[in-house]
């Protein structure tokens, strides 16, 4: 079968022929219906090197996957061939206290996981191929009625990651509050929709690209602005001087972290999602009082079920551009160049 593989660090991916996987006991092979192209893959290609993450190329890209059950390994029950499924992407050990409640992202026994801290497309072979080996049937979530694999694929990361970030800050997203979304790309444009669908917070969106700001407005953002020198002042003015209760930074660069902390409201949250390589100095007078600052990684399996439900009910709907496997490199180039809106999904 054909697969888009990352051959090495600091490399472009290559479309090559690889053997079709066979499921071992407890495993499932899915026929891939859609595999999203995430900006994290660009970090894998251009920014990371040995030691940046606990795994190494070569492996097939694609950590945002959905498809149809193709072949069941011995002992797998509860799934049928041809059934549409989404793949929960982080693959932990399955038996530690975190994995048992579906929080494989923070597996406490990574040495016993199929790959430490990753999954298909992140250390192991991912979904940018005709077939994907899923090492444990528990990672498959049946698609609810109304959601096909192309629509579901981005929900497994571009949906799940902002959903988790929003959900952990829900107590601060009261009706008179403001959420600031920085970076309205694949994740951020779904983040705006999740905020609108699940909270009554006012949403302000910031991006360097006018297209992205237009997309944010289309999905209900109340105010959109470029990160110009007056951005912080405008955000303060729009919030009656209080600032943003919750800042979701989907970029994570020095400039966005600086903007985020400068407009965070006291007692607020500043959540860093983007791997932009920025640093945020924290000091007594440098950060508003009682602002909680955290990084987040992906989301939990129960949260994926909730995100798929939101998608199936039409409450969130990622903007998708589809590409064939032979166009996947071009999709990544468009993502890198900032000419894509929403999410690119590879349909093998
Ligand atoms: P994307 O390229 O689709 O979107 C990024 C958006 O940020 C673009 O719209 C871009 O114009 C905008 N942007 C870039 N620089 C900006 C700046 N200085 N100010 C304002 N806006 C700016 O990327 P994506 O796939 O949505 O991923 C976003 C980030 O999140 C990446 O760093 C990715 O690696 C990371 N990510 C993290 C997790 C996690 O679990 N923490 C999961 C998935 C992706
Ligand atoms: Zn991702
Ligand atoms: Zn575990």
XYZ file of N, CA and C in Angstrom, residues 80-295:
648
model
N -17.436 -4.431 14.175
C -17.709 -5.268 13.006
C -17.007 -4.683 11.783
N -16.643 -5.557 10.851
C -15.984 -5.095 9.638
C -16.885 -4.113 8.898
N -16.282 -3.034 8.398
C -17.032 -2.018 7.668
C -17.597 -0.913 8.548
N -17.509 -1.092 9.854
C -18.070 -0.093 10.770
C -17.226 1.192 10.754
N -17.854 2.376 10.645
C -17.068 3.618 10.671
C -16.623 3.977 12.096
N -15.354 4.329 12.216
C -14.777 4.611 13.538
C -13.836 5.812 13.475
N -13.712 6.482 14.611
C -12.656 7.481 14.795
C -11.570 6.831 15.635
N -10.330 7.274 15.433
C -9.206 6.714 16.188
C -8.810 7.705 17.277
N -8.882 7.259 18.533
C -8.318 8.055 19.629
C -6.801 7.949 19.501
N -6.135 9.100 19.322
C -4.755 9.108 18.863
C -3.667 8.799 19.869
N -3.757 9.281 21.120
C -2.676 8.994 22.073
C -2.805 7.570 22.613
N -1.763 6.786 22.426
C -1.827 5.369 22.776
C -0.948 5.077 23.986
N -1.575 5.021 25.170
C -0.830 4.771 26.404
C -0.766 3.284 26.732
N -0.339 3.005 27.971
C -0.106 1.614 28.384
C -1.420 0.848 28.557
N -2.507 1.582 28.832
C -3.814 0.935 28.961
C -4.133 0.468 30.366
N -3.156 0.462 31.279
C -3.482 -0.059 32.608
C -3.111 0.856 33.772
N -2.441 1.970 33.534
C -2.127 2.876 34.654
C -3.389 3.666 35.031
N -3.286 4.435 36.114
C -4.462 5.166 36.622
C -4.994 6.164 35.593
N -4.132 6.747 34.792
C -4.595 7.713 33.778
C -5.254 6.990 32.598
N -4.568 5.970 32.071
C -5.122 5.262 30.910
C -6.470 4.622 31.236
N -6.610 4.142 32.483
C -7.859 3.452 32.830
C -9.065 4.390 32.762
N -8.853 5.697 32.934
C -9.981 6.631 32.791
C -9.941 7.328 31.422
N -9.146 6.799 30.493
C -9.163 7.330 29.128
C -8.304 8.557 28.932
N -7.357 8.777 29.849
C -6.445 9.918 29.709
C -5.069 9.369 29.311
N -5.035 8.712 28.159
C -3.781 8.126 27.665
C -2.727 9.199 27.398
N -3.158 10.447 27.209
C -2.208 11.532 26.970
C -1.168 11.599 28.087
N -1.613 11.343 29.301
C -0.705 11.488 30.438
C -0.445 10.128 31.084
N -0.271 9.113 30.238
C 0.054 7.751 30.687
C 1.237 7.788 31.658
N 1.070 7.084 32.777
C 2.120 7.114 33.809
C 3.096 5.956 33.688
N 2.883 5.102 32.682
C 3.832 4.006 32.457
C 4.213 3.967 30.974
N 4.809 5.081 30.486
C 5.069 5.185 29.046
C 5.954 4.058 28.519
N 6.777 3.465 29.380
C 7.643 2.379 28.905
C 6.820 1.180 28.455
N 5.584 1.061 28.998
C 4.728 -0.070 28.630
C 3.750 0.289 27.511
N 3.803 1.540 27.024
C 2.922 1.959 25.926
C 3.534 1.519 24.592
N 2.702 1.432 23.518
C 3.253 1.060 22.208
C 4.373 2.009 21.776
N 4.238 3.276 22.183
C 5.288 4.270 21.946
C 5.113 5.302 23.069
N 6.181 5.762 23.690
C 5.993 6.692 24.811
C 5.478 8.050 24.339
N 4.335 8.488 24.875
C 3.828 9.834 24.618
C 3.325 10.100 23.217
N 3.152 9.069 22.399
C 2.714 9.310 21.032
C 1.631 8.356 20.613
N 1.676 7.947 19.347
C 0.655 7.057 18.798
C 0.899 6.915 17.302
N -0.136 6.556 16.552
C -0.005 6.460 15.101
C 0.258 7.842 14.521
N 1.318 7.986 13.742
C 1.684 9.287 13.172
C 2.607 10.079 14.069
N 2.785 9.630 15.301
C 3.694 10.263 16.258
C 4.553 9.152 16.852
N 5.518 8.701 16.075
C 6.410 7.628 16.531
C 6.089 6.289 15.905
N 4.788 5.990 15.776
C 4.363 4.759 15.090
C 3.695 5.147 13.772
N 3.474 4.132 12.921
C 2.867 4.433 11.629
C 1.457 4.991 11.797
N 1.182 6.108 11.108
C -0.092 6.792 11.222
C -0.999 6.574 10.026
N -1.959 7.490 9.873
C -3.073 7.276 8.964
C -2.917 7.823 7.555
N -1.758 8.394 7.220
C -1.594 8.870 5.836
C -1.141 7.701 4.971
N -2.016 6.733 4.891
C -1.769 5.484 4.180
C -3.139 4.878 3.918
N -3.148 3.810 3.130
C -4.452 3.217 2.840
C -5.028 2.489 4.058
N -4.136 1.912 4.868
C -4.586 1.168 6.054
C -3.754 1.582 7.259
N -4.380 1.477 8.445
C -3.722 1.880 9.698
C -3.882 0.765 10.724
N -2.774 0.362 11.323
C -2.818 -0.629 12.398
C -3.047 0.090 13.722
N -4.143 -0.259 14.396
C -4.442 0.313 15.712
C -4.135 -0.784 16.737
N -3.196 -0.519 17.672
C -2.659 -1.620 18.485
C -3.615 -2.141 19.554
N -4.707 -1.433 19.798
C -5.670 -1.912 20.788
C -7.059 -1.402 20.385
N -8.015 -2.313 20.353
C -9.370 -1.950 19.905
C -9.988 -0.849 20.757
N -9.497 -0.667 22.008
C -10.118 0.359 22.874
C -9.894 1.775 22.326
N -8.958 1.946 21.377
C -8.706 3.284 20.826
C -9.726 3.676 19.759
N -10.619 2.774 19.400
C -11.594 3.074 18.340
C -12.926 3.507 18.941
N -13.424 4.626 18.450
C -14.727 5.130 18.891
C -15.673 5.047 17.695
N -16.749 4.249 17.785
C -17.700 4.173 16.678
C -18.244 5.561 16.337
N -18.349 5.855 15.052
C -18.867 7.177 14.658
C -20.367 7.242 14.882
N -20.820 8.331 15.513
C -22.267 8.493 15.637
C -22.896 8.743 14.271
N -24.173 8.476 14.163
C -24.960 8.752 12.955
C -24.726 10.203 12.536
N -24.507 10.428 11.247
C -24.390 11.814 10.771
C -22.959 12.287 10.614
N -22.004 11.430 10.898
C -20.607 11.830 10.785
C -19.865 10.805 9.940
N -19.251 11.244 8.823
C -18.463 10.305 8.026
C -16.985 10.464 8.383
N -16.127 9.513 7.965
C -14.718 9.566 8.379
C -13.981 10.850 7.978
N -14.321 11.450 6.829
C -13.628 12.683 6.451
C -13.967 13.799 7.435
N -15.237 13.917 7.789
C -15.663 14.956 8.732
C -15.165 14.654 10.143
N -15.033 13.360 10.465
C -14.661 12.970 11.831
C -13.162 13.122 12.086
N -12.335 12.896 11.030
C -10.883 12.864 11.252
C -10.376 14.105 11.997
N -10.682 15.337 11.519
C -10.133 16.500 12.231
C -10.667 16.649 13.653
N -11.811 16.050 13.918
C -12.353 16.168 15.271
C -11.470 15.451 16.288
N -10.646 14.468 15.829
C -9.845 13.687 16.768
C -8.621 14.437 17.305
N -8.292 15.586 16.692
C -7.192 16.413 17.222
C -7.564 17.891 17.124
N -7.820 18.384 15.904
C -8.180 19.803 15.753
C -9.465 20.111 16.522
N -10.306 19.084 16.768
C -11.483 19.255 17.616
C -11.182 18.912 19.069
N -10.585 17.750 19.283
C -10.391 17.259 20.651
C -9.470 18.162 21.477
N -8.396 18.652 20.867
C -7.428 19.442 21.642
C -8.047 20.755 22.143
N -8.677 21.564 21.278
C -9.335 22.759 21.825
C -10.505 22.419 22.755
N -11.191 21.303 22.501
C -12.308 20.923 23.394
C -11.782 20.688 24.807
N -10.680 19.955 24.908
C -10.090 19.710 26.221
C -9.676 21.022 26.884
N -9.065 21.903 26.091
C -8.604 23.183 26.641
C -9.786 24.016 27.142
N -10.870 24.032 26.378
C -12.059 24.796 26.782
C -12.690 24.166 28.022
N -12.775 22.843 27.998
C -13.483 22.138 29.062
C -12.810 22.333 30.426
N -11.468 22.342 30.430
C -10.784 22.485 31.721
C -10.929 23.906 32.274
N -11.325 24.861 31.423
C -11.517 26.237 31.873
C -12.988 26.619 31.982
N -13.884 25.621 31.853
C -15.331 25.934 31.832
C -15.794 26.805 33.005
N -15.303 26.561 34.249
C -15.789 27.405 35.362
C -15.480 28.890 35.172
N -14.530 29.200 34.314
C -14.183 30.618 34.101
C -14.857 31.188 32.854
N -15.618 30.352 32.143
C -16.267 30.797 30.903
C -17.741 31.092 31.153
N -17.960 32.003 32.099
C -19.328 32.392 32.469
C -19.893 33.345 31.416
N -21.208 33.588 31.463
C -21.812 34.435 30.426
C -21.208 35.837 30.302
N -20.671 36.396 31.368
C -20.095 37.744 31.216
C -18.589 37.700 31.006
N -18.094 36.542 30.587
C -16.642 36.398 30.452
C -16.216 36.547 28.988
N -14.902 36.602 28.805
C -14.341 36.696 27.455
C -13.284 35.625 27.274
N -13.352 34.932 26.142
C -12.294 33.997 25.756
C -11.538 34.605 24.593
N -10.218 34.532 24.665
C -9.379 35.032 23.582
C -8.740 33.843 22.885
N -8.985 33.722 21.587
C -8.382 32.657 20.778
C -7.277 33.287 19.942
N -6.047 32.835 20.157
C -4.922 33.351 19.358
C -4.512 32.267 18.358
N -4.654 32.560 17.057
C -4.340 31.586 16.001
C -5.578 30.826 15.572
N -6.181 31.258 14.452
C -7.441 30.662 13.999
C -7.173 29.744 12.806
N -6.289 28.772 13.002
C -6.009 27.784 11.960
C -6.812 26.526 12.211
N -6.185 25.365 11.936
C -6.884 24.093 12.094
C -7.511 23.937 13.467
N -6.745 24.147 14.517
C -7.290 24.001 15.869
C -8.151 25.200 16.265
N -7.623 26.398 16.007
C -8.278 27.602 16.507
C -9.672 27.813 15.936
N -9.873 27.467 14.654
C -11.202 27.721 14.071
C -12.233 26.766 14.667
N -11.782 25.577 15.100
C -12.710 24.689 15.797
C -12.875 25.172 17.246
N -11.796 25.725 17.800
C -11.869 26.287 19.150
C -12.939 27.369 19.255
N -12.987 28.254 18.252
C -14.016 29.305 18.244
C -15.406 28.665 18.260
N -15.588 27.635 17.425
C -16.905 26.973 17.352
C -17.258 26.290 18.669
N -16.278 25.657 19.301
C -16.532 24.959 20.573
C -16.925 25.967 21.656
N -16.225 27.105 21.684
C -16.578 28.136 22.667
C -18.007 28.602 22.445
N -18.356 28.814 21.170
C -19.701 29.311 20.856
C -20.765 28.259 21.158
N -20.437 26.982 20.900
C -21.445 25.925 21.068
C -21.623 25.503 22.520
N -20.582 25.657 23.334
C -20.652 25.076 24.682
C -20.547 26.094 25.810
N -20.327 27.376 25.489
C -20.256 28.398 26.542
C -20.988 29.652 26.063
N -21.194 30.569 26.997
C -21.813 31.846 26.626
C -20.784 32.967 26.642
N -19.501 32.603 26.669
C -18.446 33.626 26.707
C -18.416 34.422 25.404
N -18.012 35.681 25.528
C -17.722 36.477 24.336
C -16.399 35.954 23.775
N -16.287 35.867 22.445
C -15.063 35.315 21.850
C -14.344 36.387 21.029
N -13.084 36.595 21.358
C -12.229 37.480 20.566
C -11.174 36.608 19.905
N -10.946 36.813 18.617
C -9.978 35.984 17.892
C -8.895 36.866 17.279
N -7.665 36.387 17.367
C -6.512 37.116 16.831
C -5.780 36.221 15.845
N -5.453 36.762 14.689
C -4.621 36.027 13.725
C -3.916 37.048 12.852
N -2.804 36.627 12.280
C -2.066 37.507 11.364
C -2.700 37.534 9.980
N -3.573 36.547 9.683
C -4.144 36.421 8.333
C -5.596 36.889 8.317
N -5.926 37.752 7.355
C -7.304 38.247 7.241
C -8.289 37.114 6.958
N -7.861 36.112 6.151
C -8.743 34.973 5.844
C -9.148 34.247 7.117
N -8.179 34.075 8.005
C -8.452 33.366 9.259
C -9.415 34.176 10.121
N -9.265 35.502 10.110
C -10.163 36.346 10.903
C -11.577 36.300 10.331
N -11.673 36.246 8.986
C -12.995 36.143 8.354
C -13.656 34.816 8.748
N -12.845 33.751 8.798
C -13.370 32.441 9.188
C -13.868 32.497 10.637
N -13.102 33.156 11.494
C -13.508 33.281 12.909
C -14.844 34.016 13.017
N -15.011 35.059 12.229
C -16.289 35.805 12.260
C -17.426 34.936 11.752
N -17.124 34.151 10.699
C -18.149 33.253 10.144
C -18.649 32.274 11.210
N -17.753 31.869 12.103
C -18.131 30.921 13.155
C -18.576 31.615 14.437
N -18.771 32.937 14.370
C -19.417 33.618 15.490
C -18.522 34.414 16.407
N -17.232 34.576 16.069
C -16.368 35.390 16.934
C -16.956 36.799 17.017
N -16.944 37.376 18.220
C -17.569 38.677 18.438
C -16.658 39.818 18.005
N -15.362 39.593 18.090
C -14.401 40.615 17.681
C -13.187 39.895 17.120
N -12.659 40.383 15.997
C -11.450 39.770 15.444
C -10.432 40.871 15.190
N -9.173 40.574 15.437
C -8.147 41.572 15.191
C -6.802 40.951 14.895
N -5.978 41.719 14.194
C -4.603 41.293 13.924
C -3.755 41.642 15.144
N -2.642 40.913 15.335
C -1.809 41.184 16.523
C -0.935 42.426 16.350
N -1.575 43.555 16.014
C -0.829 44.797 15.838
C -0.478 45.394 17.201
N 0.253 46.499 17.173
C 0.757 47.067 18.430
C -0.379 47.524 19.355
N -1.546 47.804 18.770
C -2.659 48.261 19.628
C -3.597 47.112 20.025
N -3.211 45.839 19.735
C -4.128 44.710 19.973
C -4.513 44.594 21.449
N -3.524 44.691 22.332
C -3.814 44.528 23.767
C -4.781 45.610 24.235
N -4.526 46.823 23.782
C -5.384 47.959 24.159
C -6.821 47.719 23.674
N -6.955 47.216 22.438
C -8.296 46.986 21.879
C -9.018 45.868 22.630
N -8.265 44.853 23.036
C -8.889 43.754 23.784
C -9.336 44.253 25.152
N -8.503 45.051 25.790
C -8.885 45.641 27.088
C -10.149 46.491 26.930
N -10.164 47.314 25.877
C -11.316 48.208 25.665
C -12.587 47.383 25.448
N -12.456 46.279 24.699
C -13.633 45.466 24.372
C -14.150 44.687 25.579
N -13.334 44.602 26.626
C -13.740 43.838 27.810
C -13.949 44.750 29.017
N -14.206 46.020 28.752
C -14.447 46.969 29.840
C -13.241 47.095 30.751
N -12.042 46.892 30.192
C -10.806 47.042 30.956
C -10.386 45.792 31.713
N -11.252 44.741 31.703
C -10.948 43.579 32.560
C -9.943 42.620 31.942
N -10.014 42.462 30.636
C -9.150 41.487 29.978
C -9.879 40.181 29.729
N -9.143 39.205 29.227
C -9.745 37.924 28.839
C -9.665 36.933 30.001
N -10.812 36.346 30.331
C -10.865 35.351 31.415
C -10.066 34.103 31.052
N -10.156 33.732 29.777
C -9.439 32.542 29.312
C -8.742 32.886 27.998
N -7.436 32.685 27.978
C -6.659 32.884 26.755
C -6.232 31.518 26.253
N -6.579 31.201 25.016
C -6.148 29.944 24.394
C -5.155 30.308 23.299
N -3.889 29.994 23.530
C -2.855 30.363 22.570
C -2.527 29.167 21.685
N -3.034 29.200 20.450
C -2.806 28.109 19.495
C -1.555 28.349 18.647
N -0.728 29.295 19.077
C 0.529 29.562 18.367
C 1.714 29.249 19.292
N 1.751 29.897 20.445
C 2.805 29.595 21.417
C 4.150 30.213 21.086
N 4.127 31.320 20.331
C 5.373 32.042 20.021
C 5.600 33.110 21.091
N 6.803 33.667 21.135
C 7.086 34.735 22.115
C 6.025 35.836 22.052
N 5.711 36.272 20.812
C 4.806 37.414 20.646
C 3.392 37.092 21.134
N 2.918 35.873 20.864
C 1.545 35.548 21.254
C 1.455 35.323 22.767
N 2.493 34.728 23.354
C 2.486 34.543 24.807
C 2.496 35.902 25.506
N 3.272 36.829 24.943
C 3.361 38.174 25.522
C 2.005 38.877 25.437
N 1.364 38.744 24.256
C 0.033 39.348 24.110
C -0.943 38.689 25.090
N -0.913 37.364 25.151
C -1.848 36.651 26.016
C -1.737 37.073 27.471
N -0.524 37.116 27.984
C -0.363 37.442 29.405
C -0.690 38.910 29.667
N -0.492 39.759 28.657
C -0.754 41.191 28.850
C -2.253 41.492 28.890
N -3.072 40.574 28.385
C -4.524 40.829 28.402
C -5.285 39.823 29.265
N -4.561 38.935 29.972
C -5.259 37.972 30.833
C -5.860 38.702 32.031
N -7.071 38.345 32.376
C -7.745 38.947 33.527
C -7.224 38.305 34.817
N -7.173 39.030 35.909
C -6.805 38.403 37.187
C -7.715 37.202 37.407
N -7.181 36.143 37.982
C -7.911 34.890 38.249
C -8.226 34.100 36.966
N -7.644 34.534 35.854
C -7.956 33.871 34.583
C -7.058 32.679 34.298
N -7.215 32.157 33.088
C -6.400 31.037 32.609
C -5.658 31.456 31.351
N -4.407 31.069 31.267
C -3.649 31.212 30.024
C -3.199 29.812 29.637
N -3.774 29.296 28.565
C -3.524 27.905 28.172
C -2.733 27.879 26.874
N -1.571 27.259 26.945
C -0.657 27.222 25.798
C -0.862 25.901 25.060
N -1.378 25.996 23.828
C -1.623 24.816 23.000
C -0.559 24.705 21.908
N -0.169 25.831 21.327
C 0.759 25.823 20.203
C 2.189 25.551 20.631
N 2.917 24.888 19.744
C 4.312 24.509 20.010
C 5.257 25.493 19.328
N 4.901 26.786 19.392
C 5.638 27.787 18.638
C 7.025 28.105 19.151
N 7.449 27.471 20.229
C 8.823 27.621 20.709
C 9.063 28.864 21.553
N 7.982 29.600 21.897
C 8.148 30.819 22.681
C 8.354 30.528 24.157
N 8.798 31.554 24.880
C 9.022 31.440 26.325
C 8.246 32.548 27.018
N 7.665 32.222 28.147
C 6.894 33.211 28.898
C 7.569 33.416 30.252
N 8.201 34.573 30.447
C 8.809 34.816 31.761
C 7.707 35.014 32.798
N 7.820 34.328 33.916
C 6.829 34.466 34.982
C 7.512 35.111 36.187
N 6.939 36.226 36.647
C 7.502 36.891 37.822
C 6.352 37.518 38.587
N 6.620 37.952 39.811
C 5.525 38.413 40.677
C 4.694 39.515 40.022
N 5.347 40.546 39.507
C 4.571 41.645 38.913
C 4.417 41.487 37.398
N 4.966 40.403 36.845
C 4.934 40.228 35.389
C 3.697 39.517 34.885
N 2.950 38.929 35.815
C 1.762 38.157 35.444
C 0.613 38.649 36.334
N -0.590 38.834 35.768
C -1.702 39.269 36.618
C -1.931 38.270 37.761
N -2.428 38.760 38.884
C -2.635 37.908 40.061
C -3.505 36.696 39.734
N -3.064 35.558 40.223
C -3.829 34.306 40.166
C -4.235 33.876 38.760
N -3.420 34.248 37.789
C -3.622 33.681 36.452
C -2.950 32.307 36.433
N -3.703 31.303 36.071
C -3.145 29.951 35.961
C -2.611 29.758 34.549
N -1.382 29.302 34.472
C -0.741 29.110 33.159
C -0.478 27.625 32.991
N -0.943 27.077 31.867
C -0.695 25.655 31.640
C -0.486 25.355 30.169
N 0.282 24.294 29.924
C 0.323 23.693 28.601
C -0.703 22.559 28.614
